[in-house]
Amino acid sequence: MNELVNINDIDLKINKKDFFKNFSLTFYKGVNAFICGTSASGKTLLLKAIARKIKFSGEIICNGVVALLFDKYYFSSSLVEDELRYVFLSSEQKAFVNSFFDKKMLKSNPNDLSFYNKKILLLCTFLYQNPQMVFIDNLYSFISTSDIEKFDEYFNKNKITVILISNNIEEALNYDYMIVMDKGIIALEGKTEQVLKEEKLLKRLGIGLPFYVDLSIQLQYYNLIDKVCLNKEELVDKLWN
Amino acid sequence: MELSQFIKKSKINALNHFNFDPYKFYNHIVFIQQFYIQISVTNYILEKTKCTKERMINSFKMVNLNEDICDQDVCDLSLSEKLKIELAISLILNEEEIVIYQFDKYFMEKDLVYFKRLLKKLVLKYNKTVVLIDCSLSFMLDFVERLVILKDEAKVLVYDKKDFFNNELEDLLDLPNIIDFQKYVNRKNCVLNNCTDLKELIKAIYREVH
């Protein structure tokens, strides 16, 4: 597997206190990953370190173009099309943008957009960078399922690896790999299905479980099913057929 | 305003939104602020509320924030810490209505369980009105009294707690998994009794399967 982002032994202090100490993590090309953790576990801080927005010691090597999409509310450009570098986009990329923003919206001030459209705009800013990997900080939590599907389809089609940071544990099921952070360390890491089996540890960390995983684990205690189901169709089939 | 009238009728409200600007309706909203200048947490709160430091620390305890955060720069805080600070400010200002925007998106289960308890306490003990503005029902399902759905900004639809299983809602917003699952099961001719709690649902499934 190709290592796209390699975080190697970084130390990072917040308010003169150690936050990351000898922290290492690797993201691979083609392995979509889901990162979660409770409040102030270091998820966004990790992204800021990759973006060099914060001082740290150690090394972070990016072997390709990496886009980092942060959750913010104000834009420096005065036009949506400038924020997107629209004129430099390919016809396919323009068509993708146009599925969200019409001509009038492209000529408007990004700071005047609705909250929802600001989030879509932030997500679309990866386009001009043509990245191989995109890190998304919590932005999926605010947009509709149908729009998430549009972005995922684009990422899949263009072979862009997605690293999603989110507090919505349900989204973990769409990712191959899962990383659980807690107070600056990696508490759990592995294939998503394996990590989700660590029910007790996840609950102790305050993470919780996706609804169908939680329900099927509980139903296993009553001997109603014999395996963890990831969706309603599978669960109903197990229970009633 | 028509919307305010609906909201005042219940103590805990949920307001559905997608393209809705809450700032048109309320002065202070518990929502993350963007900071352009470096300012310590203490100075930010004291500037906004003119309260005593003791009162600030008490409100920190209520929103589950550590006192150590006082000397930190607001720009260095995580999104969830910034949101907790806005909630603390709302508690210090002691407003009658606490309006919270997209609250659940920044927290995981442990914090959400804590804040549900806190909001209930604010309603029952301190007689506050809580308005949660969100585009999904998941966080609020088991504790809101009234759901106000804004359709194209102009049209306001009001639902009571008992209406959460109403088929109309399916077309208006993403249903929480617990409702979606029961609707799916009911369509397969197995009847589960509109549960909003996981333990109740497990009992209902046990009865139905046996």
Tab-separated table of C-alpha atoms in Angstrom:
chain	number	residue	atom	x	y	z
A	1	MET	CA	0.000	0.000	0.000
A	2	ASN	CA	1.195	3.528	-0.788
A	3	GLU	CA	1.773	5.710	2.227
A	4	LEU	CA	0.274	9.112	1.385
A	5	VAL	CA	0.592	10.850	4.733
A	6	ASN	CA	3.108	9.697	7.279
A	7	ILE	CA	3.018	11.280	10.733
A	8	ASN	CA	6.167	10.303	12.493
A	9	ASP	CA	6.806	10.766	16.220
A	10	ILE	CA	5.370	14.239	16.572
A	11	ASP	CA	5.297	16.165	19.849
A	12	LEU	CA	2.885	19.047	20.237
A	13	LYS	CA	2.210	21.255	23.230
A	14	ILE	CA	-0.991	23.146	24.033
A	15	ASN	CA	-0.795	25.797	26.722
A	16	LYS	CA	2.720	24.556	27.610
A	17	LYS	CA	1.358	21.059	28.293
A	18	ASP	CA	2.146	18.001	26.181
A	19	PHE	CA	-0.785	17.063	23.977
A	20	PHE	CA	0.722	14.788	21.328
A	21	LYS	CA	3.742	12.868	22.630
A	22	ASN	CA	5.571	10.588	20.152
A	23	PHE	CA	2.393	10.484	18.071
A	24	SER	CA	2.614	8.420	14.870
A	25	LEU	CA	-0.025	7.573	12.284
A	26	THR	CA	-0.017	6.647	8.602
A	27	PHE	CA	-2.729	7.177	5.998
A	28	TYR	CA	-2.614	4.982	2.908
A	29	LYS	CA	-3.740	5.674	-0.640
A	30	GLY	CA	-7.051	3.931	-1.334
A	31	VAL	CA	-7.910	3.285	2.335
A	32	ASN	CA	-10.749	5.587	3.352
A	33	ALA	CA	-10.587	6.211	7.087
A	34	PHE	CA	-12.953	7.506	9.752
A	35	ILE	CA	-11.532	9.402	12.745
A	36	CYS	CA	-13.618	10.031	15.847
A	37	GLY	CA	-13.109	10.928	19.487
A	38	THR	CA	-14.770	12.865	22.268
A	39	SER	CA	-14.436	16.591	22.854
A	40	ALA	CA	-10.814	17.870	22.680
A	41	SER	CA	-9.371	14.463	21.809
A	42	GLY	CA	-7.080	16.053	19.202
A	43	LYS	CA	-8.884	15.319	15.918
A	44	THR	CA	-8.837	18.855	14.510
A	45	LEU	CA	-5.430	19.511	16.067
A	46	LEU	CA	-4.051	16.608	14.060
A	47	LEU	CA	-5.370	18.206	10.867
A	48	LYS	CA	-3.923	21.566	11.841
A	49	ALA	CA	-0.545	19.866	12.299
A	50	ILE	CA	-0.789	18.247	8.830
A	51	ALA	CA	-1.685	21.682	7.422
A	52	ARG	CA	1.309	23.211	9.282
A	53	LYS	CA	-1.062	25.634	10.971
A	54	ILE	CA	0.387	24.794	14.353
A	55	LYS	CA	3.945	24.275	15.610
A	56	PHE	CA	5.140	20.750	16.405
A	57	SER	CA	8.357	18.781	16.528
A	58	GLY	CA	8.812	15.560	14.569
A	59	GLU	CA	7.936	15.033	10.933
A	60	ILE	CA	4.859	14.805	8.765
A	61	ILE	CA	5.547	13.639	5.233
A	62	CYS	CA	2.921	14.032	2.490
A	63	ASN	CA	3.742	11.929	-0.593
A	64	GLY	CA	1.178	13.577	-2.836
A	65	VAL	CA	-1.383	16.356	-2.998
A	66	VAL	CA	-3.480	16.454	0.148
A	67	ALA	CA	-6.488	18.771	0.608
A	68	LEU	CA	-7.574	19.687	4.125
A	69	LEU	CA	-11.118	20.943	4.504
A	70	PHE	CA	-11.693	22.701	7.811
A	71	ASP	CA	-15.006	23.733	9.310
A	72	LYS	CA	-15.039	27.554	9.183
A	73	TYR	CA	-17.659	30.240	8.662
A	74	TYR	CA	-16.076	33.192	6.891
A	75	PHE	CA	-14.366	33.429	3.531
A	76	SER	CA	-11.648	35.759	2.287
A	77	SER	CA	-12.830	35.902	-1.354
A	78	SER	CA	-15.644	38.233	-2.316
A	79	LEU	CA	-17.177	35.849	-4.859
A	80	VAL	CA	-18.094	32.175	-4.592
A	81	GLU	CA	-16.423	31.502	-7.971
A	82	ASP	CA	-13.156	33.058	-6.713
A	83	GLU	CA	-13.220	30.946	-3.577
A	84	LEU	CA	-13.565	27.879	-5.819
A	85	ARG	CA	-10.989	29.118	-8.430
A	86	TYR	CA	-13.844	28.277	-10.803
A	87	VAL	CA	-12.138	29.460	-14.023
A	88	PHE	CA	-9.295	27.006	-13.463
A	89	LEU	CA	-11.570	23.981	-12.992
A	90	SER	CA	-12.027	21.267	-15.621
A	91	SER	CA	-15.407	20.862	-17.333
A	92	GLU	CA	-16.171	17.834	-15.136
A	93	GLN	CA	-15.323	19.808	-12.006
A	94	LYS	CA	-17.419	22.767	-13.183
A	95	ALA	CA	-20.380	20.440	-13.782
A	96	PHE	CA	-19.949	19.114	-10.250
A	97	VAL	CA	-19.915	22.653	-8.797
A	98	ASN	CA	-22.928	23.625	-10.920
A	99	SER	CA	-24.940	20.788	-9.393
A	100	PHE	CA	-24.823	22.829	-6.147
A	101	PHE	CA	-24.381	26.454	-7.259
A	102	ASP	CA	-26.162	28.159	-10.139
A	103	LYS	CA	-24.657	31.119	-12.067
A	104	LYS	CA	-26.233	33.661	-9.743
A	105	MET	CA	-24.839	31.951	-6.651
A	106	LEU	CA	-21.357	31.742	-8.167
A	107	LYS	CA	-21.403	35.541	-8.489
A	108	SER	CA	-22.551	36.067	-4.900
A	109	ASN	CA	-20.463	36.751	-1.793
A	110	PRO	CA	-19.636	33.466	-0.009
A	111	ASN	CA	-20.197	35.137	3.365
A	112	ASP	CA	-23.813	35.818	2.340
A	113	LEU	CA	-24.594	32.177	1.566
A	114	SER	CA	-26.873	30.183	3.834
A	115	PHE	CA	-25.215	28.063	6.516
A	116	TYR	CA	-25.882	24.929	4.450
A	117	ASN	CA	-24.395	26.328	1.243
A	118	LYS	CA	-21.317	27.557	3.121
A	119	LYS	CA	-20.651	23.959	4.137
A	120	ILE	CA	-21.112	22.777	0.533
A	121	LEU	CA	-18.743	25.531	-0.636
A	122	LEU	CA	-16.105	24.489	1.903
A	123	LEU	CA	-16.402	20.919	0.671
A	124	CYS	CA	-16.079	21.984	-2.986
A	125	THR	CA	-12.811	23.843	-2.360
A	126	PHE	CA	-10.842	20.595	-2.734
A	127	LEU	CA	-11.558	20.580	-6.484
A	128	TYR	CA	-8.948	23.082	-7.698
A	129	GLN	CA	-6.243	21.266	-5.736
A	130	ASN	CA	-6.840	17.954	-7.603
A	131	PRO	CA	-5.819	16.022	-4.484
A	132	GLN	CA	-5.079	12.330	-4.067
A	133	MET	CA	-6.317	12.493	-0.498
A	134	VAL	CA	-8.833	14.755	1.198
A	135	PHE	CA	-9.254	15.280	4.940
A	136	ILE	CA	-12.764	16.458	5.901
A	137	ASP	CA	-13.193	18.012	9.332
A	138	ASN	CA	-16.770	17.402	10.474
A	139	LEU	CA	-18.344	18.996	7.359
A	140	TYR	CA	-20.365	15.890	6.370
A	141	SER	CA	-22.322	16.186	9.629
A	142	PHE	CA	-24.138	19.248	8.315
A	143	ILE	CA	-25.218	18.168	4.867
A	144	SER	CA	-27.991	15.935	3.567
A	145	THR	CA	-27.492	12.264	2.782
A	146	SER	CA	-28.146	12.857	-0.919
A	147	ASP	CA	-25.416	15.521	-1.116
A	148	ILE	CA	-22.971	13.296	0.809
A	149	GLU	CA	-23.652	10.602	-1.794
A	150	LYS	CA	-22.786	13.087	-4.584
A	151	PHE	CA	-19.426	13.898	-2.979
A	152	ASP	CA	-18.657	10.234	-2.287
A	153	GLU	CA	-19.465	9.350	-5.887
A	154	TYR	CA	-17.044	12.037	-7.096
A	155	PHE	CA	-14.317	10.864	-4.710
A	156	ASN	CA	-14.777	7.219	-5.810
A	157	LYS	CA	-14.816	8.068	-9.505
A	158	ASN	CA	-11.660	10.155	-9.243
A	159	LYS	CA	-9.910	7.719	-6.886
A	160	ILE	CA	-9.539	10.289	-4.119
A	161	THR	CA	-8.932	8.774	-0.679
A	162	VAL	CA	-11.148	10.291	2.019
A	163	ILE	CA	-10.216	10.729	5.677
A	164	LEU	CA	-13.338	11.845	7.512
A	165	ILE	CA	-13.311	13.379	10.969
A	166	SER	CA	-16.775	13.233	12.423
A	167	ASN	CA	-18.792	12.942	15.601
A	168	ASN	CA	-21.499	10.988	13.806
A	169	ILE	CA	-20.594	7.390	14.566
A	170	GLU	CA	-23.162	6.174	11.984
A	171	GLU	CA	-20.851	7.437	9.223
A	172	ALA	CA	-18.108	5.025	10.365
A	173	LEU	CA	-19.908	2.205	8.555
A	174	ASN	CA	-19.068	3.784	5.180
A	175	TYR	CA	-15.316	3.658	5.846
A	176	ASP	CA	-12.852	0.753	5.647
A	177	TYR	CA	-10.645	1.890	8.504
A	178	MET	CA	-11.447	3.504	11.831
A	179	ILE	CA	-9.300	5.469	14.275
A	180	VAL	CA	-10.556	6.422	17.742
A	181	MET	CA	-8.672	9.237	19.457
A	182	ASP	CA	-8.706	10.077	23.143
A	183	LYS	CA	-6.770	12.906	24.823
A	184	GLY	CA	-4.035	13.040	22.205
A	185	ILE	CA	-3.484	9.298	21.784
A	186	ILE	CA	-4.897	6.645	19.475
A	187	ALA	CA	-7.161	4.580	21.704
A	188	LEU	CA	-8.310	2.162	19.002
A	189	GLU	CA	-7.349	1.631	15.372
A	190	GLY	CA	-8.161	-1.003	12.776
A	191	LYS	CA	-10.694	-2.241	10.251
A	192	THR	CA	-14.028	-0.603	11.075
A	193	GLU	CA	-15.896	-3.869	11.717
A	194	GLN	CA	-13.157	-5.022	14.119
A	195	VAL	CA	-13.061	-1.694	15.995
A	196	LEU	CA	-16.859	-1.648	16.360
A	197	LYS	CA	-16.694	-5.042	18.070
A	198	GLU	CA	-14.892	-3.329	20.982
A	199	GLU	CA	-18.306	-2.343	22.341
A	200	LYS	CA	-17.333	-1.922	25.990
A	201	LEU	CA	-14.214	0.114	25.292
A	202	LEU	CA	-16.037	2.370	22.806
A	203	LYS	CA	-18.810	3.032	25.319
A	204	ARG	CA	-16.262	3.681	28.079
A	205	LEU	CA	-14.542	6.197	25.811
A	206	GLY	CA	-17.910	7.911	25.330
A	207	ILE	CA	-18.065	7.121	21.618
A	208	GLY	CA	-21.140	4.894	21.432
A	209	LEU	CA	-21.966	2.566	18.555
A	210	PRO	CA	-23.862	2.915	15.270
A	211	PHE	CA	-27.556	2.182	15.882
A	212	TYR	CA	-27.769	-1.167	14.029
A	213	VAL	CA	-24.499	-2.424	15.491
A	214	ASP	CA	-25.646	-1.495	19.014
A	215	LEU	CA	-29.105	-3.029	18.503
A	216	SER	CA	-27.772	-6.270	17.070
A	217	ILE	CA	-25.174	-6.652	19.858
A	218	GLN	CA	-27.975	-6.250	22.435
A	219	LEU	CA	-30.188	-8.734	20.557
A	220	GLN	CA	-27.328	-11.238	20.577
A	221	TYR	CA	-27.514	-11.223	24.411
A	222	TYR	CA	-31.126	-12.473	24.078
A	223	ASN	CA	-30.057	-15.102	21.516
A	224	LEU	CA	-32.311	-13.532	18.913
A	225	ILE	CA	-29.528	-13.262	16.316
A	226	ASP	CA	-26.057	-14.708	16.018
A	227	LYS	CA	-24.054	-11.960	14.325
A	228	VAL	CA	-23.645	-8.190	14.214
A	229	CYS	CA	-25.772	-6.605	11.473
A	230	LEU	CA	-24.813	-3.318	9.868
A	231	ASN	CA	-28.171	-2.280	8.345
A	232	LYS	CA	-31.932	-2.703	8.743
A	233	GLU	CA	-32.359	-5.115	5.818
A	234	GLU	CA	-29.773	-7.520	7.234
A	235	LEU	CA	-31.186	-7.268	10.757
A	236	VAL	CA	-34.823	-7.829	9.739
A	237	ASP	CA	-33.755	-10.761	7.588
A	238	LYS	CA	-31.927	-12.324	10.560
A	239	LEU	CA	-34.841	-11.749	12.943
A	240	TRP	CA	-37.832	-12.777	10.875
A	241	ASN	CA	-36.583	-15.118	8.122
B	1	MET	CA	-43.507	36.739	15.018
B	2	GLU	CA	-45.433	33.656	14.083
B	3	LEU	CA	-42.526	31.319	14.721
B	4	SER	CA	-41.922	32.643	18.237
B	5	GLN	CA	-45.561	32.037	19.101
B	6	PHE	CA	-45.201	28.376	18.206
B	7	ILE	CA	-41.995	28.075	20.179
B	8	LYS	CA	-43.339	29.680	23.340
B	9	LYS	CA	-46.058	27.028	23.570
B	10	SER	CA	-43.605	24.307	24.641
B	11	LYS	CA	-40.592	24.172	26.872
B	12	ILE	CA	-38.318	22.064	24.680
B	13	ASN	CA	-38.699	22.639	20.979
B	14	ALA	CA	-36.996	21.275	17.934
B	15	LEU	CA	-36.722	23.432	14.880
B	16	ASN	CA	-35.925	21.712	11.634
B	17	HIS	CA	-33.866	23.629	9.121
B	18	PHE	CA	-31.800	23.368	6.001
B	19	ASN	CA	-31.734	26.823	4.496
B	20	PHE	CA	-32.847	28.734	7.549
B	21	ASP	CA	-30.920	31.627	9.069
B	22	PRO	CA	-31.458	31.503	12.856
B	23	TYR	CA	-29.830	34.914	13.351
B	24	LYS	CA	-32.933	36.504	11.818
B	25	PHE	CA	-34.937	35.275	14.800
B	26	TYR	CA	-32.667	35.453	17.830
B	27	ASN	CA	-29.989	37.745	19.244
B	28	HIS	CA	-27.854	35.208	21.036
B	29	ILE	CA	-27.516	31.701	19.758
B	30	VAL	CA	-25.391	28.962	21.229
B	31	PHE	CA	-23.215	28.392	18.203
B	32	ILE	CA	-19.497	28.391	17.375
B	33	GLN	CA	-18.019	31.823	16.762
B	34	GLN	CA	-15.147	32.539	14.417
B	35	PHE	CA	-12.301	34.372	16.156
B	36	TYR	CA	-9.954	36.719	14.306
B	37	ILE	CA	-8.052	38.090	17.285
B	38	GLN	CA	-6.161	36.321	20.015
B	39	ILE	CA	-8.037	36.639	23.274
B	40	SER	CA	-8.035	34.465	26.372
B	41	VAL	CA	-11.169	32.523	27.290
B	42	THR	CA	-11.546	34.562	30.502
B	43	ASN	CA	-11.337	37.918	28.700
B	44	TYR	CA	-13.719	36.769	25.957
B	45	ILE	CA	-16.371	35.711	28.463
B	46	LEU	CA	-15.928	38.693	30.773
B	47	GLU	CA	-16.173	41.059	27.805
B	48	LYS	CA	-19.380	39.435	26.601
B	49	THR	CA	-21.117	38.976	29.927
B	50	LYS	CA	-19.494	41.414	32.429
B	51	CYS	CA	-19.849	38.663	35.038
B	52	THR	CA	-17.599	37.771	37.975
B	53	LYS	CA	-14.881	35.157	37.573
B	54	GLU	CA	-16.627	32.992	40.165
B	55	ARG	CA	-19.825	32.971	38.104
B	56	MET	CA	-17.822	32.060	35.012
B	57	ILE	CA	-16.214	29.082	36.784
B	58	ASN	CA	-19.630	27.910	38.000
B	59	SER	CA	-21.013	27.997	34.480
B	60	PHE	CA	-17.944	26.039	33.277
B	61	LYS	CA	-18.792	23.309	35.756
B	62	MET	CA	-22.355	23.184	34.424
B	63	VAL	CA	-21.221	22.693	30.835
B	64	ASN	CA	-18.532	20.173	31.791
B	65	LEU	CA	-15.540	22.397	31.004
B	66	ASN	CA	-12.289	22.286	32.933
B	67	GLU	CA	-11.158	25.506	34.668
B	68	ASP	CA	-7.701	25.057	33.086
B	69	ILE	CA	-9.167	26.387	29.881
B	70	CYS	CA	-9.485	29.937	31.305
B	71	ASP	CA	-5.988	31.056	30.277
B	72	GLN	CA	-6.061	29.457	26.848
B	73	ASP	CA	-6.493	31.461	23.681
B	74	VAL	CA	-9.984	31.013	22.202
B	75	CYS	CA	-8.411	30.355	18.791
B	76	ASP	CA	-6.632	27.272	20.198
B	77	LEU	CA	-9.816	25.634	21.458
B	78	SER	CA	-11.462	22.702	19.755
B	79	LEU	CA	-14.853	23.245	18.084
B	80	SER	CA	-16.659	21.399	20.874
B	81	GLU	CA	-14.922	23.507	23.550
B	82	LYS	CA	-15.930	26.681	21.687
B	83	LEU	CA	-19.516	25.473	21.650
B	84	LYS	CA	-19.427	24.671	25.374
B	85	ILE	CA	-18.152	28.216	26.000
B	86	GLU	CA	-21.094	29.690	24.082
B	87	LEU	CA	-23.465	27.569	26.170
B	88	ALA	CA	-21.707	28.776	29.340
B	89	ILE	CA	-22.207	32.395	28.150
B	90	SER	CA	-25.881	31.704	27.580
B	91	LEU	CA	-26.163	30.366	31.150
B	92	ILE	CA	-24.358	33.422	32.572
B	93	LEU	CA	-26.623	35.784	30.616
B	94	ASN	CA	-29.526	33.867	32.142
B	95	GLU	CA	-31.766	34.315	29.114
B	96	GLU	CA	-35.292	32.991	29.248
B	97	GLU	CA	-34.856	31.176	25.935
B	98	ILE	CA	-31.752	29.138	25.200
B	99	VAL	CA	-31.396	28.711	21.454
B	100	ILE	CA	-28.913	26.071	20.348
B	101	TYR	CA	-27.878	25.634	16.740
B	102	GLN	CA	-26.753	22.240	15.387
B	103	PHE	CA	-25.588	21.154	18.800
B	104	ASP	CA	-25.268	17.419	18.312
B	105	LYS	CA	-22.863	17.723	15.383
B	106	TYR	CA	-19.932	18.571	17.640
B	107	PHE	CA	-20.282	15.949	20.358
B	108	MET	CA	-20.144	12.214	20.767
B	109	GLU	CA	-22.481	10.077	22.879
B	110	LYS	CA	-20.965	10.750	26.316
B	111	ASP	CA	-21.308	14.543	25.970
B	112	LEU	CA	-24.740	14.310	24.330
B	113	VAL	CA	-26.133	12.253	27.215
B	114	TYR	CA	-24.730	14.828	29.657
B	115	PHE	CA	-26.180	17.803	27.765
B	116	LYS	CA	-29.615	16.197	27.420
B	117	ARG	CA	-29.682	15.923	31.225
B	118	LEU	CA	-28.483	19.505	31.611
B	119	LEU	CA	-31.090	20.902	29.210
B	120	LYS	CA	-33.865	18.969	30.941
B	121	LYS	CA	-32.675	20.351	34.283
B	122	LEU	CA	-32.695	23.901	32.903
B	123	VAL	CA	-36.289	23.437	31.799
B	124	LEU	CA	-37.621	21.695	34.899
B	125	LYS	CA	-35.645	23.468	37.618
B	126	TYR	CA	-34.986	26.890	36.139
B	127	ASN	CA	-38.060	27.197	33.920
B	128	LYS	CA	-36.079	27.923	30.729
B	129	THR	CA	-37.342	27.394	27.217
B	130	VAL	CA	-34.907	25.444	25.054
B	131	VAL	CA	-34.977	25.666	21.262
B	132	LEU	CA	-32.843	23.205	19.338
B	133	ILE	CA	-32.299	24.077	15.694
B	134	ASP	CA	-31.208	21.162	13.578
B	135	CYS	CA	-31.888	19.326	10.352
B	136	SER	CA	-32.149	15.900	11.957
B	137	LEU	CA	-34.245	14.499	14.767
B	138	SER	CA	-31.704	12.078	16.215
B	139	PHE	CA	-30.456	14.082	19.192
B	140	MET	CA	-33.829	15.455	20.196
B	141	LEU	CA	-36.120	12.499	19.621
B	142	ASP	CA	-36.512	11.339	23.205
B	143	PHE	CA	-36.850	14.698	24.883
B	144	VAL	CA	-38.447	17.424	22.785
B	145	GLU	CA	-42.098	18.307	23.279
B	146	ARG	CA	-42.780	19.990	19.968
B	147	LEU	CA	-41.256	19.898	16.519
B	148	VAL	CA	-41.510	22.953	14.271
B	149	ILE	CA	-40.634	22.259	10.655
B	150	LEU	CA	-39.804	25.169	8.406
B	151	LYS	CA	-40.652	24.410	4.845
B	152	ASP	CA	-39.303	26.962	2.352
B	153	GLU	CA	-38.986	29.476	5.240
B	154	ALA	CA	-42.550	30.672	4.780
B	155	LYS	CA	-44.453	27.547	5.697
B	156	VAL	CA	-44.398	26.404	9.300
B	157	LEU	CA	-45.524	22.897	10.231
B	158	VAL	CA	-45.942	21.980	13.882
B	159	TYR	CA	-45.859	18.460	15.262
B	160	ASP	CA	-46.248	17.084	18.772
B	161	LYS	CA	-44.113	14.364	20.309
B	162	LYS	CA	-46.730	11.740	19.469
B	163	ASP	CA	-46.492	12.685	15.774
B	164	PHE	CA	-42.869	11.632	15.390
B	165	PHE	CA	-44.007	8.390	13.752
B	166	ASN	CA	-46.277	10.305	11.375
B	167	ASN	CA	-45.657	9.280	7.766
B	168	GLU	CA	-45.594	12.931	6.637
B	169	LEU	CA	-42.319	13.501	8.511
B	170	GLU	CA	-40.594	10.910	6.356
B	171	ASP	CA	-40.701	13.292	3.389
B	172	LEU	CA	-39.628	16.350	5.368
B	173	LEU	CA	-36.483	15.262	7.216
B	174	ASP	CA	-34.042	12.410	7.742
B	175	LEU	CA	-35.650	10.112	10.288
B	176	PRO	CA	-33.612	8.772	13.212
B	177	ASN	CA	-32.651	5.117	12.760
B	178	ILE	CA	-34.902	3.955	15.613
B	179	ILE	CA	-38.000	5.324	13.823
B	180	ASP	CA	-36.837	4.335	10.363
B	181	PHE	CA	-36.250	0.739	11.557
B	182	GLN	CA	-39.723	0.414	13.102
B	183	LYS	CA	-41.388	1.820	9.998
B	184	TYR	CA	-39.455	-0.685	7.877
B	185	VAL	CA	-40.438	-3.569	10.183
B	186	ASN	CA	-44.093	-2.468	10.236
B	187	ARG	CA	-44.154	-2.513	6.433
B	188	LYS	CA	-43.120	-6.194	6.666
B	189	ASN	CA	-46.319	-6.861	8.661
B	190	CYS	CA	-44.572	-7.192	12.018
B	191	VAL	CA	-45.801	-4.635	14.534
B	192	LEU	CA	-43.491	-2.787	16.912
B	193	ASN	CA	-45.096	-0.199	19.164
B	194	ASN	CA	-43.520	3.164	18.279
B	195	CYS	CA	-40.566	2.964	20.673
B	196	THR	CA	-38.238	5.936	21.128
B	197	ASP	CA	-35.830	4.144	23.460
B	198	LEU	CA	-33.460	1.284	22.574
B	199	LYS	CA	-34.372	-0.814	25.637
B	200	GLU	CA	-38.096	-0.541	24.843
B	201	LEU	CA	-37.370	-1.510	21.247
B	202	ILE	CA	-35.401	-4.610	22.288
B	203	LYS	CA	-38.329	-5.728	24.494
B	204	ALA	CA	-40.783	-5.114	21.628
B	205	ILE	CA	-38.619	-7.126	19.205
B	206	TYR	CA	-38.308	-9.953	21.763
B	207	ARG	CA	-42.104	-10.113	22.139
B	208	GLU	CA	-42.675	-9.994	18.385
B	209	VAL	CA	-40.072	-12.631	17.493
B	210	HIS	CA	-41.271	-15.020	20.180
